[in-house]
PDB file of C-alpha atoms and ligand atoms in Angstrom:
ATOM      1  CA  UNK V   1     100.408 -47.454 -21.368  1.00 87.00           C
ATOM      2  CA  UNK V   2     101.678 -43.958 -20.593  1.00 95.00           C
ATOM      3  CA  UNK V   3     102.244 -41.593 -23.517  1.00 97.00           C
ATOM      4  CA  UNK V   4     105.642 -40.904 -25.002  1.00 97.00           C
ATOM      5  CA  UNK V   5     107.739 -37.864 -23.941  1.00 96.00           C
ATOM      6  CA  UNK V   6     107.632 -35.926 -27.219  1.00 97.00           C
ATOM      7  CA  UNK V   7     103.837 -36.403 -27.499  1.00 97.00           C
ATOM      8  CA  UNK V   8     103.343 -35.042 -24.010  1.00 97.00           C
ATOM      9  CA  UNK V   9     105.582 -32.047 -24.846  1.00 97.00           C
ATOM     10  CA  UNK V  10     103.571 -31.439 -28.032  1.00 98.00           C
ATOM     11  CA  UNK V  11     100.183 -31.654 -26.334  1.00 98.00           C
ATOM     12  CA  UNK V  12     100.980 -29.718 -23.148  1.00 98.00           C
ATOM     13  CA  UNK V  13     102.646 -27.110 -25.415  1.00 98.00           C
ATOM     14  CA  UNK V  14      99.071 -26.076 -26.520  1.00 98.00           C
ATOM     15  CA  UNK V  15      98.565 -24.782 -22.951  1.00 98.00           C
ATOM     16  CA  UNK V  16      99.948 -21.157 -23.340  1.00 98.00           C
ATOM     17  CA  UNK V  17     102.063 -19.946 -20.470  1.00 98.00           C
ATOM     18  CA  UNK V  18     104.153 -17.004 -19.396  1.00 98.00           C
ATOM     19  CA  UNK V  19     107.872 -17.312 -19.153  1.00 99.00           C
ATOM     20  CA  UNK V  20     109.881 -16.927 -15.951  1.00 99.00           C
ATOM     21  CA  UNK V  21     113.417 -17.106 -14.680  1.00 99.00           C
ATOM     22  CA  UNK V  22     113.546 -18.696 -11.259  1.00 99.00           C
ATOM     23  CA  UNK V  23     116.554 -17.639  -9.273  1.00 98.00           C
ATOM     24  CA  UNK V  24     118.151 -19.068  -6.145  1.00 98.00           C
ATOM     25  CA  UNK V  25     121.623 -18.845  -4.614  1.00 98.00           C
ATOM     26  CA  UNK V  26     124.489 -20.799  -2.984  1.00 98.00           C
ATOM     27  CA  UNK V  27     125.705 -20.406   0.582  1.00 97.00           C
ATOM     28  CA  UNK V  28     128.069 -17.537  -0.485  1.00 98.00           C
ATOM     29  CA  UNK V  29     125.284 -15.689  -2.166  1.00 97.00           C
ATOM     30  CA  UNK V  30     126.302 -16.515  -5.710  1.00 98.00           C
ATOM     31  CA  UNK V  31     123.252 -16.404  -7.961  1.00 98.00           C
ATOM     32  CA  UNK V  32     121.843 -19.369  -9.951  1.00 98.00           C
ATOM     33  CA  UNK V  33     118.760 -19.599 -12.096  1.00 98.00           C
ATOM     34  CA  UNK V  34     116.913 -21.171 -14.971  1.00 98.00           C
ATOM     35  CA  UNK V  35     114.127 -20.413 -17.410  1.00 98.00           C
ATOM     36  CA  UNK V  36     110.852 -22.101 -16.360  1.00 98.00           C
ATOM     37  CA  UNK V  37     107.235 -22.156 -17.313  1.00 98.00           C
ATOM     38  CA  UNK V  38     106.110 -24.900 -14.916  1.00 98.00           C
ATOM     39  CA  UNK V  39     104.982 -22.246 -12.397  1.00 98.00           C
ATOM     40  CA  UNK V  40     101.539 -22.017 -10.756  1.00 98.00           C
ATOM     41  CA  UNK V  41      99.577 -20.265  -8.116  1.00 98.00           C
ATOM     42  CA  UNK V  42      98.602 -22.723  -5.329  1.00 98.00           C
ATOM     43  CA  UNK V  43      96.891 -20.850  -2.485  1.00 98.00           C
ATOM     44  CA  UNK V  44      96.029 -17.273  -1.542  1.00 98.00           C
ATOM     45  CA  UNK V  45      95.743 -17.774   2.210  1.00 98.00           C
ATOM     46  CA  UNK V  46      98.447 -18.658   2.986  1.00 98.00           C
ATOM     47  CA  UNK V  47     100.111 -17.247  -0.115  1.00 98.00           C
ATOM     48  CA  UNK V  48     101.705 -20.230  -1.965  1.00 98.00           C
ATOM     49  CA  UNK V  49     102.981 -20.790  -5.464  1.00 98.00           C
ATOM     50  CA  UNK V  50     104.821 -23.751  -6.996  1.00 98.00           C
ATOM     51  CA  UNK V  51     107.601 -24.310  -9.374  1.00 98.00           C
ATOM     52  CA  UNK V  52     108.909 -27.549 -10.947  1.00 98.00           C
ATOM     53  CA  UNK V  53     112.657 -27.946 -11.312  1.00 98.00           C
ATOM     54  CA  UNK V  54     114.432 -30.711 -13.348  1.00 98.00           C
ATOM     55  CA  UNK V  55     116.583 -32.781 -11.044  1.00 98.00           C
ATOM     56  CA  UNK V  56     119.200 -32.946 -13.848  1.00 98.00           C
ATOM     57  CA  UNK V  57     119.565 -29.153 -14.102  1.00 98.00           C
ATOM     58  CA  UNK V  58     122.707 -27.561 -12.822  1.00 98.00           C
ATOM     59  CA  UNK V  59     120.662 -25.164 -10.675  1.00 97.00           C
ATOM     60  CA  UNK V  60     118.778 -27.968  -8.896  1.00 98.00           C
ATOM     61  CA  UNK V  61     121.188 -28.576  -5.934  1.00 98.00           C
ATOM     62  CA  UNK V  62     121.050 -24.856  -5.024  1.00 98.00           C
ATOM     63  CA  UNK V  63     117.291 -24.907  -4.719  1.00 97.00           C
ATOM     64  CA  UNK V  64     117.633 -27.966  -2.429  1.00 97.00           C
ATOM     65  CA  UNK V  65     120.301 -26.327  -0.230  1.00 98.00           C
ATOM     66  CA  UNK V  66     119.152 -22.691  -0.007  1.00 98.00           C
ATOM     67  CA  UNK V  67     115.377 -23.386   0.572  1.00 98.00           C
ATOM     68  CA  UNK V  68     114.562 -20.103  -1.223  1.00 98.00           C
ATOM     69  CA  UNK V  69     113.722 -18.992  -4.790  1.00 98.00           C
ATOM     70  CA  UNK V  70     112.418 -15.940  -6.631  1.00 99.00           C
ATOM     71  CA  UNK V  71     110.215 -16.084  -9.726  1.00 99.00           C
ATOM     72  CA  UNK V  72     111.008 -13.317 -12.190  1.00 99.00           C
ATOM     73  CA  UNK V  73     108.177 -12.881 -14.739  1.00 99.00           C
ATOM     74  CA  UNK V  74     109.692 -11.970 -18.123  1.00 98.00           C
ATOM     75  CA  UNK V  75     108.477  -9.115 -20.329  1.00 98.00           C
ATOM     76  CA  UNK V  76     107.877  -9.423 -24.104  1.00 98.00           C
ATOM     77  CA  UNK V  77     111.300  -8.001 -24.964  1.00 98.00           C
ATOM     78  CA  UNK V  78     113.166 -10.569 -22.803  1.00 98.00           C
ATOM     79  CA  UNK V  79     113.279 -13.544 -25.130  1.00 98.00           C
ATOM     80  CA  UNK V  80     117.176 -13.332 -25.360  1.00 98.00           C
ATOM     81  CA  UNK V  81     117.362 -13.471 -21.565  1.00 98.00           C
ATOM     82  CA  UNK V  82     115.006 -16.459 -21.560  1.00 98.00           C
ATOM     83  CA  UNK V  83     117.185 -18.289 -24.081  1.00 98.00           C
ATOM     84  CA  UNK V  84     120.305 -17.570 -22.030  1.00 98.00           C
ATOM     85  CA  UNK V  85     118.828 -18.964 -18.817  1.00 98.00           C
ATOM     86  CA  UNK V  86     117.600 -21.995 -20.732  1.00 98.00           C
ATOM     87  CA  UNK V  87     121.189 -22.944 -21.591  1.00 98.00           C
ATOM     88  CA  UNK V  88     123.240 -24.902 -19.040  1.00 97.00           C
ATOM     89  CA  UNK V  89     126.963 -24.456 -18.540  1.00 94.00           C
ATOM     90  CA  UNK V  90     127.157 -20.703 -19.208  1.00 92.00           C
ATOM     91  CA  UNK V  91     127.884 -17.685 -17.065  1.00 94.00           C
ATOM     92  CA  UNK V  92     124.215 -16.782 -17.056  1.00 98.00           C
ATOM     93  CA  UNK V  93     124.412 -13.614 -14.905  1.00 98.00           C
ATOM     94  CA  UNK V  94     127.410 -11.999 -16.670  1.00 97.00           C
ATOM     95  CA  UNK V  95     126.291  -8.617 -17.946  1.00 97.00           C
ATOM     96  CA  UNK V  96     122.747  -9.071 -16.704  1.00 98.00           C
ATOM     97  CA  UNK V  97     121.246  -6.316 -14.537  1.00 98.00           C
ATOM     98  CA  UNK V  98     119.856  -7.413 -11.159  1.00 98.00           C
ATOM     99  CA  UNK V  99     119.583  -6.626  -7.473  1.00 98.00           C
ATOM    100  CA  UNK V 100     119.299  -9.008  -4.549  1.00 98.00           C
ATOM    101  CA  UNK V 101     116.206  -9.310  -2.356  1.00 98.00           C
ATOM    102  CA  UNK V 102     115.992 -10.026   1.344  1.00 98.00           C
ATOM    103  CA  UNK V 103     116.282 -13.814   0.616  1.00 98.00           C
ATOM    104  CA  UNK V 104     119.495 -13.306  -1.294  1.00 98.00           C
ATOM    105  CA  UNK V 105     117.986 -14.205  -4.652  1.00 98.00           C
ATOM    106  CA  UNK V 106     118.497 -12.210  -7.832  1.00 98.00           C
ATOM    107  CA  UNK V 107     115.642  -9.920  -8.894  1.00 98.00           C
ATOM    108  CA  UNK V 108     116.274  -9.224 -12.590  1.00 98.00           C
ATOM    109  CA  UNK V 109     115.961  -5.747 -14.026  1.00 98.00           C
ATOM    110  CA  UNK V 110     113.103  -4.694 -16.374  1.00 98.00           C
ATOM    111  CA  UNK V 111     110.845  -7.709 -15.810  1.00 98.00           C
ATOM    112  CA  UNK V 112     106.991  -7.567 -15.452  1.00 98.00           C
ATOM    113  CA  UNK V 113     107.302  -8.618 -11.798  1.00 98.00           C
ATOM    114  CA  UNK V 114     108.680 -11.086  -9.285  1.00 98.00           C
ATOM    115  CA  UNK V 115     107.669 -13.235  -6.288  1.00 99.00           C
ATOM    116  CA  UNK V 116     110.206 -13.978  -3.526  1.00 98.00           C
ATOM    117  CA  UNK V 117     109.553 -17.296  -1.801  1.00 98.00           C
ATOM    118  CA  UNK V 118     110.669 -19.542   1.031  1.00 98.00           C
ATOM    119  CA  UNK V 119     110.255 -23.258   0.228  1.00 98.00           C
ATOM    120  CA  UNK V 120     107.740 -24.809   2.603  1.00 98.00           C
ATOM    121  CA  UNK V 121     107.225 -28.151   0.837  1.00 98.00           C
ATOM    122  CA  UNK V 122     109.059 -30.158  -1.772  1.00 98.00           C
ATOM    123  CA  UNK V 123     107.901 -33.236  -3.578  1.00 98.00           C
ATOM    124  CA  UNK V 124     109.975 -35.362  -5.883  1.00 97.00           C
ATOM    125  CA  UNK V 125     107.813 -36.216  -8.854  1.00 98.00           C
ATOM    126  CA  UNK V 126     109.266 -38.068 -11.814  1.00 97.00           C
ATOM    127  CA  UNK V 127     112.344 -36.315 -13.187  1.00 97.00           C
ATOM    128  CA  UNK V 128     111.426 -33.000 -11.383  1.00 98.00           C
ATOM    129  CA  UNK V 129     111.007 -31.700  -7.880  1.00 98.00           C
ATOM    130  CA  UNK V 130     107.987 -29.601  -7.106  1.00 98.00           C
ATOM    131  CA  UNK V 131     108.787 -26.743  -4.753  1.00 98.00           C
ATOM    132  CA  UNK V 132     105.917 -25.030  -2.969  1.00 98.00           C
ATOM    133  CA  UNK V 133     107.005 -21.581  -1.856  1.00 98.00           C
ATOM    134  CA  UNK V 134     105.475 -19.207   0.634  1.00 98.00           C
ATOM    135  CA  UNK V 135     105.487 -15.757  -0.965  1.00 98.00           C
ATOM    136  CA  UNK V 136     107.271 -13.267   1.273  1.00 98.00           C
ATOM    137  CA  UNK V 137     107.330 -10.324  -1.192  1.00 98.00           C
ATOM    138  CA  UNK V 138     106.019  -9.631  -4.651  1.00 98.00           C
ATOM    139  CA  UNK V 139     105.547  -6.847  -7.113  1.00 98.00           C
ATOM    140  CA  UNK V 140     104.374  -6.416 -10.700  1.00 98.00           C
ATOM    141  CA  UNK V 141     103.821  -3.614 -13.186  1.00 97.00           C
ATOM    142  CA  UNK V 142     101.269  -3.480 -16.017  1.00 96.00           C
ATOM    143  CA  UNK V 143     103.619  -4.177 -18.966  1.00 97.00           C
ATOM    144  CA  UNK V 144     103.272  -6.976 -21.553  1.00 98.00           C
ATOM    145  CA  UNK V 145     104.643 -10.435 -20.670  1.00 98.00           C
ATOM    146  CA  UNK V 146     106.539 -12.895 -22.802  1.00 98.00           C
ATOM    147  CA  UNK V 147     104.547 -15.980 -23.726  1.00 98.00           C
ATOM    148  CA  UNK V 148     105.425 -19.569 -24.631  1.00 98.00           C
ATOM    149  CA  UNK V 149     103.056 -21.604 -26.856  1.00 98.00           C
ATOM    150  CA  UNK V 150     103.481 -24.646 -28.996  1.00 98.00           C
ATOM    151  CA  UNK V 151     107.238 -24.653 -28.579  1.00 97.00           C
ATOM    152  CA  UNK V 152     107.735 -20.989 -29.517  1.00 98.00           C
ATOM    153  CA  UNK V 153     107.957 -17.549 -27.966  1.00 98.00           C
ATOM    154  CA  UNK V 154     104.972 -15.292 -28.471  1.00 98.00           C
ATOM    155  CA  UNK V 155     103.730 -11.855 -27.645  1.00 97.00           C
ATOM    156  CA  UNK V 156     100.156 -10.940 -26.673  1.00 95.00           C
ATOM    157  CA  UNK V 157      98.413 -10.146 -29.929  1.00 84.00           C
ATOM    158  CA  UNK V 158     101.456 -11.317 -31.891  1.00 69.00           C
TER     159      UNK V 158
HETATM  160  C1  FMN C 201     110.161 -21.860 -22.219  1.00 83.56           C
HETATM  161  C2  FMN C 201     110.945 -22.818 -21.345  1.00 83.56           C
HETATM  162  C3  FMN C 201     110.365 -23.300 -20.145  1.00 83.56           C
HETATM  163  C4  FMN C 201     111.128 -24.177 -19.360  1.00 83.56           C
HETATM  164  N1  FMN C 201     110.525 -24.564 -18.179  1.00 83.56           N
HETATM  165  C5  FMN C 201     111.223 -25.365 -17.307  1.00 83.56           C
HETATM  166  C6  FMN C 201     110.648 -25.700 -16.071  1.00 83.56           C
HETATM  167  O1  FMN C 201     109.569 -25.367 -15.708  1.00 83.56           O
HETATM  168  N2  FMN C 201     111.446 -26.402 -15.202  1.00 83.56           N
HETATM  169  C7  FMN C 201     112.723 -26.812 -15.548  1.00 83.56           C
HETATM  170  O2  FMN C 201     113.386 -27.468 -14.702  1.00 83.56           O
HETATM  171  N3  FMN C 201     113.271 -26.491 -16.721  1.00 83.56           N
HETATM  172  C8  FMN C 201     112.598 -25.768 -17.585  1.00 83.56           C
HETATM  173  N4  FMN C 201     113.127 -25.390 -18.767  1.00 83.56           N
HETATM  174  C9  FMN C 201     114.473 -25.879 -19.198  1.00 83.56           C
HETATM  175  C10 FMN C 201     115.592 -25.125 -18.399  1.00 83.56           C
HETATM  176  O3  FMN C 201     115.488 -23.738 -18.587  1.00 83.56           O
HETATM  177  C11 FMN C 201     116.934 -25.649 -18.961  1.00 83.56           C
HETATM  178  O4  FMN C 201     117.027 -27.029 -18.759  1.00 83.56           O
HETATM  179  C12 FMN C 201     118.168 -24.990 -18.386  1.00 83.56           C
HETATM  180  O5  FMN C 201     119.253 -25.230 -19.236  1.00 83.56           O
HETATM  181  C13 FMN C 201     118.523 -25.386 -16.986  1.00 83.56           C
HETATM  182  O6  FMN C 201     119.656 -24.649 -16.616  1.00 83.56           O
HETATM  183  P1  FMN C 201     120.728 -25.128 -15.578  1.00 83.56           P
HETATM  184  O7  FMN C 201     121.115 -26.578 -15.993  1.00 83.56           O
HETATM  185  O8  FMN C 201     121.842 -24.198 -15.685  1.00 83.56           O
HETATM  186  O9  FMN C 201     120.079 -25.098 -14.229  1.00 83.56           O
HETATM  187  C14 FMN C 201     112.406 -24.588 -19.677  1.00 83.56           C
HETATM  188  C15 FMN C 201     113.005 -24.057 -20.830  1.00 83.56           C
HETATM  189  C16 FMN C 201     112.255 -23.224 -21.677  1.00 83.56           C
HETATM  190  C17 FMN C 201     112.915 -22.652 -22.908  1.00 83.56           C
END
């Protein structure tokens, strides 16, 4: 028998991750996004990464329609931003500094880095969709990332 949801969350929570905000857009260029740690590198040649998006999230239809996303890797001082983008039904971008990249996705200010992707494959899997994105542009700087571990935000060394 498969394990129960809370037990899976507890156990997988021992796998420490970074924290990202994945952004996308509607057909008028309005930004959408959500906090996510189900993000992984897939392939170097061609350059592919994947993200997993809950089909119940408000952002989900915009990933489906636009076919593009950008992964913003949060810095250790961006926990408040992470909490904001992990809350549905709010004006997430109000007062948040960002620019738009060539794909029309929001690149948030003061992050560790970002990866701009075109979706080349999508797989419905359980209650999420897995989007494989070809990386069109990316950048990062050597500043400390925000971490998520055992259900809480952490800093490297903290
Ligand atoms: C640390 C953290 C990691 C998360 N990772 C994911 C994820 O990988 N995929 C996902 O769909 N939701 C993830 N979530 C939950 C979404 O951020 C949350 O459901 C959000 O409210 C969705 O926003 P929306 O409904 O406005 O799209 C995560 C939340 C937190 C706090």
